[in-house]
Amino acid sequence: MWRALAVIAVTLSLAPVLFAEKLHLEKTISLPGDVVVRFTAISPAGTFVAGICRDQKLRLWDASSGSLSRTLDLAGEKLTTARFSDNGQLLALGGAGGRVRIWELPSATLKLDFSAPNSINALTISSDRKLLAAAPLEEGAEIWDLSSAKQVAKMRAPFSGTSALAFSPDGRWLATADGDTSIRLYDARTGMLRNSTDDLLLESFAIVFSTDGKYLLTGGADKVINVIDASNGKVLRALAKQDDALLDLRQSRDGKLLAAAYVNADDPSKPAPVVIWDLETRSPRTRILEPGVAPNGGEFLSDGRLLMTSGSEKELKIWSVGP
Amino acid sequence: MSDRGGLNRREILQKCLALGSMTLIASSDSAAMLLAFEGKELRKPTPANELGPFYKKRAPETAMLRAAGDPGMPLSVSGQILDTRGEKLPDVVVEVWQTDHLGHYDLDGYRYRAKLPADSSGNYKFESVMPGHYPDRVCQHIHYLVTAPGHKPLVTQLYFATDPVFEGDPDKNFNRDPLIHSRELVRPVMLVGDPKDIHAAVSFELCLERV
């Protein structure tokens, strides 16, 4: 699924086309000769950039100073996904062997460690930091209670597992974007299915809730962003179709902007943009496609900026877009 | 499930087991015992292989994926659909999708995508072209989704022994594509027809596992 494409996002090249905001270079972090950052996770609090490196280590950089804060040895497991909690205090890591770990920051205390039956496609932490959801490849998604460190629900597996996950802002619901192209909404405490969106023909690779919890925003191989009524699973509308498949979505804290990372479906090594959508006008606001910038991670911060990283073999650059 | 109101399902099962009125055996184990009794061996289910990102629902029902004049090597794919006991499975739903001869998937329409017409005799067949190399993949391939009542859905891919990536030795080189975990998904390719109308033919048997 996007399991394969996610790796390619690292190689995207970017050139400005439409700019409501400018792309600012915030920091350039020099990397030791043997360190290559595969992808990053960025704390929405703006505190850390976590670099998942080819040497099976995770490096945490201070986002404002660019200094290396900590290095975590991942005991040889190749990471497939990483995600911060909204407040940046928890970092969830999922590996190719199915291991899921949650670290508490800045102390780097291991808070939860379990093994799922297969490589982890996606992870997400509820806003109240009580629940974690993990999507193992080809398996049903799992929900874990972080205080008791116990599994509270396991969803029935669609025929090819789940590609993307999102908790509702109140933590009551878990939405999954599944390999059979359906979007499903579950009670996060019981795993009971609330509704299912079965009208989408192609798989979604990304899913987020609107900040008021009323809508789901999804996108993937169909090249559009679908707006779904979370109460009944009906597709209300689709934002303008783009040339490329949608790979990832991030929403600003105020719910007004949506950053969408795209990938060229015909040839993922070719450039594809990051587009910032204005959700009030339902139109693209900023289109980022700049030579020499190969984004490998991005996140909206609480101050409204979109932070992005791009990497090469010698350095990691931190960019910002917005106020 | 709710435990309210009388015995729940688990308690009923526990009581039956305690009374000796029921023996729990996994379905594959019971099938194996039956076959052992009959002096036969269970077939191995077809190995699963990744779905890939471009499965599209509601493909048209047709066995003809190529249109007249389509470029590329014409390709016929056929095979039996069996269960692990070797019995033919009728009325199985087989969905296939692939790139065109240049390695492009059709995401906007349904070119080179089909739901194959149901076959009551447990066979399937379709006509297509040899897929090209998708830029993000090493090998040419065709995706399969096979579903049948009472059986686990099979998600797999068919590969071609003639793929240049294998350099003529798929036994040795099949894992040059990191997604190929099983040699048996790489099938021999026959060239058939007269020299003016040559096409490729591949046989790919599908074996489904009971739920």
XYZ file of C-alpha atoms in Angstrom:
534
model
C 0.000 0.000 0.000
C 1.522 3.159 0.847
C 3.837 0.873 2.694
C 5.845 0.746 -0.526
C 5.285 4.342 -1.521
C 6.242 5.757 1.857
C 9.845 4.876 1.240
C 9.769 6.764 -1.989
C 8.537 9.963 -0.441
C 12.080 10.352 0.763
C 13.268 10.852 -2.786
C 10.740 13.471 -3.851
C 12.130 16.666 -5.276
C 10.350 19.911 -4.904
C 9.852 23.809 -7.171
C 7.630 26.555 -6.145
C 4.495 27.035 -8.242
C 1.903 28.710 -6.077
C 2.879 30.523 -2.927
C 0.599 32.113 -0.364
C 3.393 31.552 2.125
C 7.115 31.202 1.627
C 9.320 28.281 2.426
C 11.918 29.312 5.028
C 15.048 27.357 5.812
C 15.112 27.165 9.601
C 18.096 24.923 10.297
C 20.672 22.824 8.542
C 21.903 19.892 10.605
C 25.184 18.360 9.497
C 25.186 14.594 9.710
C 28.183 12.367 10.439
C 29.475 10.558 7.370
C 27.745 7.265 8.097
C 24.338 8.674 9.079
C 21.468 8.784 6.598
C 18.007 9.901 7.744
C 15.319 7.765 6.067
C 12.355 9.772 7.334
C 11.409 11.996 10.245
C 8.614 12.581 12.716
C 8.176 16.136 13.993
C 6.714 17.016 17.357
C 3.586 19.182 16.914
C 4.797 21.064 19.988
C 7.828 22.106 17.951
C 10.270 20.602 20.430
C 11.917 17.725 18.613
C 12.622 16.330 15.198
C 13.023 12.547 15.357
C 15.186 11.177 12.565
C 14.779 7.506 11.732
C 18.189 6.593 10.398
C 19.513 3.883 8.152
C 21.828 2.596 10.912
C 18.692 1.493 12.868
C 19.066 4.343 15.329
C 16.682 7.128 16.132
C 18.184 10.556 16.610
C 16.305 13.316 18.374
C 17.252 16.826 17.440
C 16.114 19.947 19.232
C 13.923 21.598 16.592
C 14.857 25.180 17.463
C 18.611 24.837 18.018
C 19.237 21.896 15.684
C 21.447 20.239 18.330
C 21.391 16.483 18.827
C 19.475 15.781 22.026
C 19.532 11.993 22.210
C 20.221 8.848 20.216
C 18.089 5.750 20.749
C 19.441 2.391 19.630
C 16.559 0.415 18.118
C 18.258 -2.943 18.612
C 18.510 -3.595 14.915
C 14.819 -3.316 14.104
C 14.042 -1.360 10.970
C 11.423 1.272 11.736
C 8.467 1.629 9.414
C 6.575 4.451 11.123
C 6.966 7.049 13.870
C 4.451 9.458 15.359
C 4.465 12.026 18.172
C 1.527 12.730 20.457
C -0.071 16.144 19.955
C 1.796 17.639 22.906
C 5.099 16.128 21.778
C 5.653 14.239 25.049
C 5.183 10.761 23.599
C 6.870 9.259 20.577
C 5.442 6.018 19.140
C 7.646 3.849 16.942
C 6.598 0.867 14.826
C 8.966 -1.608 13.209
C 9.187 -4.029 10.313
C 9.145 -6.909 12.786
C 5.874 -5.732 14.352
C 7.388 -4.230 17.504
C 5.728 -1.108 18.863
C 7.428 1.115 21.422
C 6.342 4.348 23.049
C 8.937 6.619 24.566
C 8.190 9.408 27.007
C 10.124 12.572 26.260
C 12.364 14.315 27.140
C 13.453 11.577 29.583
C 13.312 8.892 26.859
C 11.592 6.484 29.251
C 10.091 3.427 27.591
C 6.365 3.595 28.413
C 4.951 0.749 26.314
C 6.542 -2.104 24.386
C 4.582 -4.830 22.592
C 4.781 -6.925 19.474
C 2.091 -7.017 16.826
C 1.865 -9.947 14.400
C 3.298 -8.103 11.407
C 5.159 -5.042 10.170
C 3.545 -1.820 11.421
C 1.886 0.287 8.721
C 0.642 3.146 10.857
C 0.461 4.411 14.432
C -1.484 7.157 16.141
C -1.906 8.421 19.706
C -5.167 9.934 20.938
C -5.100 13.639 21.853
C -5.601 12.854 25.550
C -2.651 10.418 25.349
C -4.731 7.572 26.804
C -4.866 5.347 23.717
C -2.547 4.154 20.997
C -3.701 2.549 17.755
C -1.420 0.426 15.612
C -2.031 -1.071 12.174
C 0.021 -4.190 11.442
C 0.340 -5.199 7.781
C -2.481 -7.510 6.623
C -3.958 -7.569 10.146
C -6.729 -5.791 12.018
C -5.828 -2.559 13.791
C -5.170 -2.766 17.545
C -6.004 -0.254 20.257
C -3.921 -0.162 23.442
C -4.582 1.620 26.719
C -1.406 3.493 27.602
C -1.970 3.617 31.366
C -2.633 -0.109 31.798
C -0.411 -1.147 28.856
C -3.140 -3.549 27.762
C -4.847 -4.111 24.447
C -8.443 -2.885 24.655
C -9.668 -3.748 21.177
C -8.610 -5.481 17.990
C -10.507 -4.760 14.840
C -11.453 -7.446 12.353
C -8.917 -7.444 9.527
C -10.083 -6.354 6.101
C -8.452 -8.437 3.389
C -5.315 -6.394 3.282
C -5.133 -4.646 6.613
C -5.148 -0.948 7.364
C -3.011 1.778 5.824
C -3.816 4.807 7.944
C -5.393 5.599 11.316
C -6.844 8.606 13.119
C -8.469 9.107 16.512
C -11.317 11.607 16.812
C -10.290 14.726 18.788
C -12.185 13.452 21.859
C -10.559 10.006 21.583
C -13.937 8.275 21.330
C -13.607 6.997 17.776
C -10.896 5.423 15.658
C -11.050 5.817 11.884
C -9.177 3.412 9.626
C -8.335 3.628 5.934
C -8.295 0.018 4.809
C -6.734 -1.969 1.983
C -10.148 -2.983 0.665
C -10.700 0.788 -0.022
C -13.271 1.208 2.766
C -13.044 3.789 5.530
C -14.257 2.406 8.859
C -15.111 4.128 12.090
C -14.894 2.168 15.353
C -15.661 2.816 18.983
C -12.133 3.232 20.353
C -12.939 1.554 23.666
C -14.814 -1.486 22.407
C -13.712 -1.898 18.783
C -17.382 -1.965 17.694
C -17.929 -0.762 14.134
C -19.928 2.490 14.016
C -20.093 2.961 10.261
C -18.285 2.181 7.053
C -17.682 4.202 3.903
C -17.685 1.756 1.018
C -18.128 4.167 -1.904
C -14.439 4.890 -2.483
C -13.039 2.853 -5.359
C -9.329 3.217 -4.632
C -7.403 2.892 -1.412
C -6.835 5.870 0.882
C -3.305 6.245 2.234
C -4.025 9.072 4.672
C -6.818 10.002 7.065
C -7.436 12.805 9.586
C -10.414 14.034 11.606
C -11.591 17.611 11.321
C -10.823 19.495 14.524
C -14.514 19.482 15.523
C -14.672 15.712 15.031
C -17.557 15.925 12.581
C -15.722 15.026 9.403
C -13.085 12.670 8.128
C -10.643 13.838 5.479
C -9.075 11.057 3.440
C -7.085 10.697 0.262
C -4.936 8.277 -1.659
C -4.723 6.684 -5.081
C -7.845 8.544 -6.261
C -5.865 11.853 -6.128
C -8.613 13.702 -4.284
C -9.302 14.661 -0.683
C -12.656 13.205 0.319
C -14.735 14.827 3.035
C -16.790 12.204 4.900
C -19.535 12.751 7.463
C -18.224 10.881 10.511
C -21.728 10.318 11.892
C -22.900 8.182 8.979
C -19.914 7.488 6.711
C -21.341 9.347 3.723
C -18.945 11.060 1.321
C -20.062 14.708 1.301
C -17.654 16.120 -1.251
C -14.200 15.817 -2.782
C -11.695 18.646 -3.121
C -10.288 19.332 -6.593
C -8.514 16.374 -8.124
C -4.736 16.686 -8.447
C -2.301 15.045 -10.864
C -0.721 12.873 -8.200
C -1.732 10.317 -5.610
C -2.061 11.585 -2.071
C 0.411 10.107 0.374
C -0.067 11.886 3.686
C -2.201 14.509 5.413
C -1.634 16.879 8.336
C -4.131 19.375 9.685
C -3.394 22.711 11.373
C -4.495 23.067 14.995
C -7.190 25.620 14.098
C -8.581 23.249 11.485
C -8.304 25.792 8.683
C -5.385 24.320 6.734
C -4.568 20.871 5.494
C -1.103 19.907 4.259
C -1.166 17.137 1.660
C 1.956 15.341 0.467
C 1.584 13.834 -3.003
C 3.453 11.177 -4.953
C 3.651 10.629 -8.710
C 1.801 7.346 -9.111
C 3.290 6.613 -12.553
C 6.836 7.034 -11.285
C 7.297 7.705 -7.591
C 10.876 8.886 -8.162
C 9.559 11.928 -10.076
C 8.780 15.181 -8.252
C 5.384 15.702 -6.664
C 4.214 18.636 -4.558
C 3.186 19.289 -1.010
C -0.038 21.303 -1.222
C -1.498 23.342 1.626
C -5.268 23.416 1.239
C -7.492 26.137 2.651
C -10.385 24.173 4.102
C -12.671 27.200 4.259
C -12.398 27.993 0.540
C -11.693 24.314 -0.321
C -8.893 25.399 -2.642
C -5.104 25.038 -2.773
C -3.398 27.897 -0.957
C 0.282 27.007 -1.292
C 1.956 24.549 -3.589
C 5.506 23.564 -2.690
C 7.686 21.959 -5.331
C 11.231 23.211 -5.022
C 14.393 21.789 -6.607
C 16.806 20.421 -4.058
C 14.207 19.988 -1.361
C 13.342 16.335 -0.894
C 10.840 16.245 1.977
C 10.961 13.278 4.306
C 8.645 14.483 7.057
C 6.236 17.262 7.980
C 3.917 18.459 10.738
C 1.815 21.488 11.652
C 2.974 23.142 14.870
C 0.777 24.726 17.494
C 1.946 28.211 16.335
C 0.392 27.585 12.894
C 3.589 26.912 10.978
C 4.087 23.810 8.873
C 7.494 22.339 9.633
C 9.072 20.067 7.041
C 12.366 18.239 6.813
C 14.409 17.251 3.800
C 17.436 15.053 3.747
C 20.528 14.145 1.882
C 23.427 11.923 2.869
C 25.262 14.772 4.581
C 22.604 16.943 6.118
C 19.084 17.280 7.384
C 17.300 20.541 6.664
C 14.358 21.911 8.620
C 11.991 24.153 6.669
C 8.973 26.123 7.746
C 5.962 27.472 5.879
C 3.505 29.994 7.267
C 3.329 32.700 9.898
C -20.227 -9.631 22.913
C -22.524 -9.334 25.915
C -22.508 -11.862 28.743
C -25.962 -10.812 29.950
C -28.789 -13.322 30.158
C -27.816 -16.951 30.652
C -24.799 -18.794 29.408
C -22.519 -17.148 26.963
C -20.998 -18.974 24.005
C -17.703 -19.651 25.757
C -19.416 -21.193 28.749
C -21.523 -23.455 26.530
C -18.401 -24.614 24.700
C -16.587 -25.237 27.970
C -19.476 -27.325 29.256
C -19.627 -29.359 26.043
C -15.910 -30.035 26.249
C -16.199 -31.044 29.891
C -18.964 -33.495 29.004
C -16.919 -34.931 26.161
C -19.636 -34.141 23.659
C -17.429 -31.956 21.502
C -13.842 -31.999 20.277
C -12.323 -28.814 19.008
C -10.043 -29.240 16.007
C -8.874 -26.441 13.763
C -10.448 -26.782 10.312
C -7.107 -27.347 8.582
C -6.237 -30.032 11.151
C -9.482 -31.880 10.524
C -8.936 -31.625 6.778
C -5.419 -33.006 7.234
C -6.749 -35.906 9.331
C -9.345 -36.734 6.708
C -6.782 -36.643 3.922
C -4.366 -38.732 5.970
C -7.160 -41.265 6.397
C -7.655 -41.251 2.637
C -3.913 -41.541 2.046
C -3.649 -38.052 0.509
C -1.656 -34.968 1.414
C -2.919 -31.425 1.897
C -1.945 -29.003 -0.828
C -0.111 -25.877 0.169
C -2.220 -22.741 -0.236
C -0.927 -20.300 -2.828
C 1.491 -17.970 -1.041
C 0.089 -14.546 -0.255
C 1.803 -11.508 -1.670
C 1.220 -7.810 -1.047
C -1.945 -6.169 -2.317
C -0.034 -3.144 -3.574
C -1.430 0.380 -3.478
C -3.579 0.381 -6.601
C -6.400 -2.118 -6.127
C -9.623 -0.652 -7.523
C -13.063 -1.847 -6.554
C -15.890 -2.615 -8.988
C -13.761 -3.677 -11.938
C -15.757 -4.728 -15.019
C -16.635 -8.380 -15.415
C -14.660 -9.555 -18.416
C -11.982 -12.042 -19.364
C -10.624 -9.773 -22.120
C -8.359 -7.126 -20.613
C -6.625 -6.058 -23.818
C -8.287 -4.068 -26.562
C -7.733 -4.570 -30.277
C -4.492 -2.931 -31.330
C -3.071 -2.625 -27.813
C 0.730 -2.580 -27.932
C 2.698 -5.188 -26.012
C 3.012 -8.967 -26.073
C -0.434 -10.611 -25.937
C -0.723 -12.784 -22.852
C -3.104 -15.599 -21.889
C -3.292 -16.595 -18.237
C -5.229 -19.612 -17.064
C -5.386 -22.038 -14.200
C -7.375 -24.143 -11.827
C -8.773 -22.907 -8.542
C -8.547 -25.545 -5.833
C -8.875 -25.908 -2.114
C -6.152 -27.457 0.006
C -7.769 -30.893 -0.426
C -7.262 -30.606 -4.154
C -10.924 -30.178 -4.947
C -11.860 -27.670 -7.619
C -13.653 -24.620 -6.280
C -16.510 -23.410 -8.446
C -17.897 -19.877 -8.525
C -14.832 -18.228 -7.088
C -14.478 -14.477 -7.609
C -11.101 -13.661 -9.155
C -10.069 -10.013 -9.552
C -6.887 -9.156 -11.453
C -5.143 -5.865 -12.140
C -1.838 -4.938 -13.745
C 0.037 -2.190 -15.557
C -0.047 -1.704 -19.310
C 2.988 -2.785 -21.322
C 4.800 0.427 -20.276
C 4.334 -0.111 -16.555
C 1.490 2.354 -15.939
C -1.549 1.581 -13.785
C -4.842 3.085 -14.843
C -6.136 4.869 -11.732
C -8.755 6.929 -13.524
C -10.457 4.074 -15.387
C -10.342 0.282 -15.544
C -7.783 -0.541 -18.240
C -6.131 -3.859 -17.419
C -8.441 -4.451 -14.483
C -11.135 -7.111 -14.391
C -13.363 -9.267 -12.306
C -13.259 -12.581 -14.127
C -16.549 -14.241 -14.984
C -17.436 -16.975 -12.519
C -16.583 -20.455 -13.728
C -18.583 -23.342 -12.332
C -15.857 -25.841 -13.248
C -13.140 -24.322 -11.042
C -11.031 -22.903 -13.857
C -10.198 -19.337 -14.798
C -8.728 -17.680 -17.863
C -8.096 -14.159 -19.096
C -6.472 -12.408 -22.038
C -4.183 -9.436 -21.488
C -0.731 -8.132 -22.418
C 2.548 -8.774 -20.685
C 2.740 -6.025 -18.033
C 5.616 -3.567 -18.112
C 7.932 -2.803 -15.214
C 6.347 -0.404 -12.736
C 9.121 2.052 -11.775
C 8.821 1.345 -8.067
C 8.961 -2.427 -8.489
C 11.678 -4.722 -9.660
C 9.635 -7.324 -11.543
C 6.687 -7.477 -13.924
C 3.636 -8.763 -12.094
C -0.127 -9.217 -12.086
C -2.127 -8.694 -8.891
C -4.794 -11.181 -7.756
C -7.586 -10.987 -5.232
C -9.410 -14.305 -4.978
C -12.460 -14.800 -2.764
C -14.677 -17.804 -2.154
C -17.244 -18.511 0.561
C -15.744 -20.437 3.478
C -12.180 -19.672 2.406
C -9.622 -17.074 3.344
C -9.335 -14.305 0.748
C -6.145 -14.782 -1.252
C -4.155 -11.675 -2.117
C -1.191 -12.564 -4.271
C 0.836 -11.711 -7.361
C 1.917 -13.617 -10.451
C 5.468 -13.171 -11.758
C 7.072 -14.308 -15.011
C 10.123 -16.554 -15.304
C 11.070 -14.688 -18.499
C 11.436 -11.387 -16.629
C 14.864 -9.999 -17.618
C 15.513 -9.277 -13.936
C 15.956 -13.027 -13.357
C 18.615 -13.297 -16.084
C 17.229 -16.655 -17.151
C 17.595 -18.213 -13.707
C 14.498 -17.514 -11.572
C 15.476 -20.300 -9.150
C 18.547 -18.364 -8.209
C 17.399 -14.815 -8.754
C 13.702 -14.681 -7.814
C 14.418 -12.710 -4.665
C 15.994 -9.872 -6.579
C 12.540 -8.418 -6.129
C 12.313 -8.025 -2.344
C 8.561 -8.566 -2.490
C 8.884 -12.079 -3.958
C 9.091 -14.388 -0.972
C 8.168 -17.561 -2.797
C 9.633 -19.055 -5.955
C 6.335 -20.691 -6.824
C 4.780 -17.332 -7.675
C 7.223 -17.077 -10.590
C 5.626 -19.022 -13.440
C 7.071 -20.347 -16.696
C 6.027 -18.549 -19.863
C 5.201 -20.472 -23.028
C 5.373 -18.786 -26.404
C 2.542 -20.123 -28.541
C 0.907 -19.432 -31.919
C 2.338 -19.125 -35.381
C 5.331 -16.820 -35.936
C 3.102 -14.001 -37.213
C 0.784 -14.167 -34.239
C 2.893 -15.213 -31.322
C 1.689 -14.713 -27.778
C 2.678 -15.664 -24.256
C 0.773 -18.202 -22.191
C 1.062 -18.747 -18.459
C -0.575 -21.262 -16.162
C -1.077 -20.184 -12.538
C -2.925 -22.496 -10.185
C -4.656 -20.912 -7.211
C -5.127 -22.853 -3.984
C -7.332 -21.380 -1.268
C -7.240 -22.183 2.411
C -10.415 -22.830 4.377
C -11.370 -20.358 7.055
